[in-house]
Coordinates of C-alpha atoms in Angstrom, one line a residue:
M15 CA -154.2 -68.9 63.4
S16 CA -151.7 -70.4 61.6
T17 CA -150.0 -69.2 58.5
R18 CA -149.0 -70.9 55.1
H19 CA -146.3 -70.4 52.9
S20 CA -146.4 -71.0 49.2
N21 CA -143.7 -73.3 47.6
T22 CA -144.2 -71.7 44.4
V23 CA -141.0 -70.4 42.5
P24 CA -141.1 -67.5 40.1
G25 CA -139.9 -68.3 36.9
F26 CA -140.2 -67.0 32.9
T27 CA -143.7 -66.0 31.3
L28 CA -144.9 -67.2 28.2
I29 CA -144.3 -63.4 26.6
E30 CA -140.2 -63.0 28.7
M31 CA -139.4 -66.2 27.2
M32 CA -140.9 -64.9 23.1
V33 CA -138.5 -62.0 23.6
A34 CA -135.4 -64.2 25.1
V35 CA -135.7 -65.8 21.6
S36 CA -136.3 -63.6 19.8
I37 CA -133.5 -61.2 21.0
F38 CA -131.4 -64.7 20.5
A39 CA -132.2 -65.6 17.4
I40 CA -131.2 -61.7 16.1
V41 CA -127.7 -61.6 17.7
M42 CA -127.1 -65.2 16.2
M43 CA -128.2 -64.1 12.3
I44 CA -126.3 -60.8 12.9
G45 CA -123.1 -63.1 14.1
V46 CA -123.8 -65.9 11.3
G47 CA -123.9 -63.2 8.5
A48 CA -120.3 -61.3 9.9
L49 CA -119.1 -64.5 9.4
L50 CA -120.1 -65.5 5.8
T51 CA -119.2 -62.0 5.6
M52 CA -115.6 -62.6 6.7
V53 CA -115.3 -66.1 4.9
E54 CA -116.2 -64.5 1.4
V55 CA -113.5 -61.6 2.1
N56 CA -110.7 -64.5 3.4
K57 CA -111.9 -66.3 0.1
R58 CA -111.6 -63.0 -2.4
A59 CA -107.8 -62.3 -0.4
Q60 CA -106.4 -65.9 -1.1
G61 CA -107.6 -65.6 -4.6
I62 CA -106.4 -62.0 -5.1
N63 CA -102.8 -63.5 -2.9
S64 CA -103.0 -66.6 -5.5
V65 CA -102.9 -64.2 -9.1
M66 CA -100.8 -62.1 -7.9
N67 CA -98.4 -64.5 -7.0
N68 CA -98.5 -65.9 -10.6
L69 CA -97.9 -62.7 -12.1
N70 CA -95.1 -61.7 -9.8
A71 CA -93.4 -64.6 -10.6
A72 CA -93.7 -64.2 -14.4
V73 CA -92.3 -60.3 -13.8
E74 CA -89.4 -62.0 -11.8
Q75 CA -88.8 -64.7 -14.2
M76 CA -88.6 -62.0 -16.9
S77 CA -86.7 -59.4 -14.8
R78 CA -83.8 -62.4 -14.1
S79 CA -83.3 -63.2 -17.5
I80 CA -83.2 -59.7 -18.9
R81 CA -81.0 -58.3 -16.2
V82 CA -78.2 -60.7 -17.7
G83 CA -79.0 -60.9 -21.6
S84 CA -78.3 -58.3 -24.0
S85 CA -78.7 -57.0 -27.2
Y86 CA -81.9 -55.7 -26.8
Y87 CA -84.5 -55.6 -29.9
C88 CA -87.6 -53.5 -28.9
G89 CA -90.8 -53.9 -31.5
A90 CA -93.3 -52.1 -32.1
S91 CA -95.4 -54.8 -32.9
A92 CA -96.1 -58.3 -31.2
N93 CA -95.4 -60.2 -34.3
P94 CA -91.6 -60.8 -34.0
P95 CA -89.7 -59.7 -37.9
S96 CA -87.3 -62.2 -39.3
P97 CA -84.8 -63.6 -36.8
T98 CA -81.5 -61.8 -38.1
T99 CA -83.4 -58.0 -37.5
L100 CA -84.3 -59.7 -33.8
S101 CA -80.3 -59.8 -33.2
V102 CA -79.8 -56.0 -33.8
P103 CA -80.0 -53.7 -30.7
Q104 CA -82.8 -51.6 -31.0
D105 CA -84.3 -49.2 -28.3
C106 CA -87.9 -48.1 -27.9
Q107 CA -88.2 -44.8 -25.2
S108 CA -90.9 -42.8 -26.8
S109 CA -94.2 -44.8 -27.1
G110 CA -92.7 -48.6 -26.0
G111 CA -93.2 -51.7 -27.5
L112 CA -95.1 -54.3 -27.8
L113 CA -92.5 -57.1 -28.1
L114 CA -88.6 -57.9 -26.7
A115 CA -85.8 -60.0 -27.6
F116 CA -82.4 -60.3 -26.3
E117 CA -79.7 -62.3 -26.2
E118 CA -79.9 -65.0 -23.0
T119 CA -76.8 -65.4 -20.9
G120 CA -74.8 -68.8 -22.6
G121 CA -76.2 -67.5 -26.0
N122 CA -74.5 -68.1 -29.0
P123 CA -74.7 -64.2 -30.1
D124 CA -73.9 -65.5 -34.1
D125 CA -77.0 -67.6 -34.4
P126 CA -79.9 -65.1 -34.4
N127 CA -82.2 -68.2 -34.0
D128 CA -82.1 -68.7 -30.3
Q129 CA -83.2 -65.2 -29.2
S130 CA -85.4 -65.2 -26.0
V131 CA -88.7 -63.1 -26.6
Y132 CA -91.3 -62.0 -24.7
R133 CA -95.1 -60.5 -25.9
L134 CA -98.8 -59.9 -25.0
N135 CA -100.5 -62.1 -26.5
G136 CA -104.4 -61.6 -26.8
T137 CA -104.3 -61.4 -22.5
Q138 CA -101.4 -63.6 -22.1
L139 CA -97.8 -63.3 -21.7
E140 CA -95.6 -65.1 -23.8
R141 CA -92.0 -66.4 -24.4
S142 CA -90.6 -68.0 -26.5
L143 CA -87.0 -69.8 -26.1
K144 CA -86.4 -71.0 -29.3
L145 CA -86.5 -70.3 -33.2
S146 CA -86.7 -66.6 -32.1
G147 CA -90.5 -66.5 -31.7
A148 CA -91.6 -68.6 -34.7
N149 CA -95.1 -70.2 -34.5
G150 CA -95.3 -72.9 -32.1
S151 CA -92.4 -71.9 -30.0
W152 CA -94.4 -69.6 -27.7
V153 CA -95.1 -70.3 -24.0
A154 CA -97.4 -68.3 -21.9
I155 CA -96.2 -67.4 -18.4
T156 CA -99.6 -65.8 -17.1
A157 CA -102.4 -67.8 -15.8
P158 CA -106.0 -68.0 -17.2
E159 CA -106.8 -65.6 -14.1
V160 CA -104.7 -63.1 -15.2
V161 CA -106.0 -60.9 -17.6
I162 CA -103.4 -58.6 -19.3
T163 CA -104.9 -55.6 -20.7
N164 CA -101.3 -53.1 -21.8
F165 CA -98.0 -54.1 -21.8
K166 CA -95.5 -52.0 -22.8
F167 CA -91.3 -52.2 -23.1
Y168 CA -89.5 -49.3 -23.0
V169 CA -86.0 -49.9 -23.6
T170 CA -82.8 -47.2 -23.5
G171 CA -78.6 -47.5 -23.6
S172 CA -79.0 -50.6 -26.0
T173 CA -77.8 -48.5 -29.3
P174 CA -75.1 -46.0 -28.4
T175 CA -74.5 -43.5 -30.8
S176 CA -70.6 -44.3 -31.0
G177 CA -68.9 -47.1 -29.2
S178 CA -69.3 -47.8 -25.8
D179 CA -71.2 -44.7 -23.7
F180 CA -70.8 -46.4 -20.5
A181 CA -74.3 -46.4 -19.6
Q182 CA -76.2 -50.1 -18.8
P183 CA -78.8 -51.0 -21.3
R184 CA -82.3 -50.4 -19.2
V185 CA -85.8 -52.3 -19.8
L186 CA -89.0 -50.8 -18.4
M187 CA -91.8 -53.1 -18.1
I188 CA -95.3 -51.4 -17.4
I189 CA -98.0 -53.8 -17.2
K190 CA -101.8 -53.2 -16.4
G191 CA -104.5 -55.7 -16.3
T192 CA -107.6 -57.4 -14.2
A193 CA -107.4 -60.4 -12.1
T194 CA -110.3 -62.6 -12.0
V195 CA -111.4 -63.9 -8.8
Q196 CA -114.6 -64.7 -6.3
G197 CA -116.3 -61.1 -5.5
G198 CA -115.8 -59.6 -9.0
P199 CA -111.6 -58.6 -10.9
T200 CA -109.7 -56.2 -9.6
E201 CA -107.9 -54.5 -11.3
F202 CA -103.8 -54.0 -11.2
T203 CA -101.0 -52.2 -12.5
I204 CA -97.6 -53.2 -12.3
Q205 CA -93.9 -51.5 -13.4
S206 CA -90.5 -53.0 -13.2
S207 CA -87.0 -51.9 -14.2
V208 CA -84.1 -53.7 -15.1
T209 CA -81.1 -52.7 -15.6
Q210 CA -78.2 -55.0 -17.6
R211 CA -76.0 -56.2 -15.2
L212 CA -73.0 -57.1 -18.2
I213 CA -69.8 -54.5 -18.1
D214 CA -70.7 -52.0 -21.4
I215 CA -66.9 -51.5 -21.9

């Protein structure tokens, strides 16, 4: 009596194939979702980095100018007074000021129209290098994506009571606002302190 051997190869049933494909689809959906989330997070991080670089550049530019300036005037209003008033040093150390004017390095102390002036106008930081803040002389130094909600100057030591007090004038800047980036705005607070480098003797 002869014995017959079957040559059939065992394979997957339809149910096994459906289960495998379903598991693969679920894993792919999770993987793609995680990848898209990472892409969104990366875009938001790049947006925040770009906006903060712009703000840091503006603050650094202000700090360099203030550090080598003189005759600091801190005003309570963002609207500059007369050029003659701007050229007279004035502290504001209690409630802070909305405008800062000073004589740039290499400037002419006898010319009241060459003051460098900084202020917050609306939601942007502005700078005026001529006519001491007259209309038409202001230039924005922050990008539109940077929304400044609060900006204050605190100036001390610019007006010694009698003669020289051997203390360098100091300017403290506090900036608060939001950065409009993909995924929603993000809040920030920056504080920078600058001490005059000129010798106070």
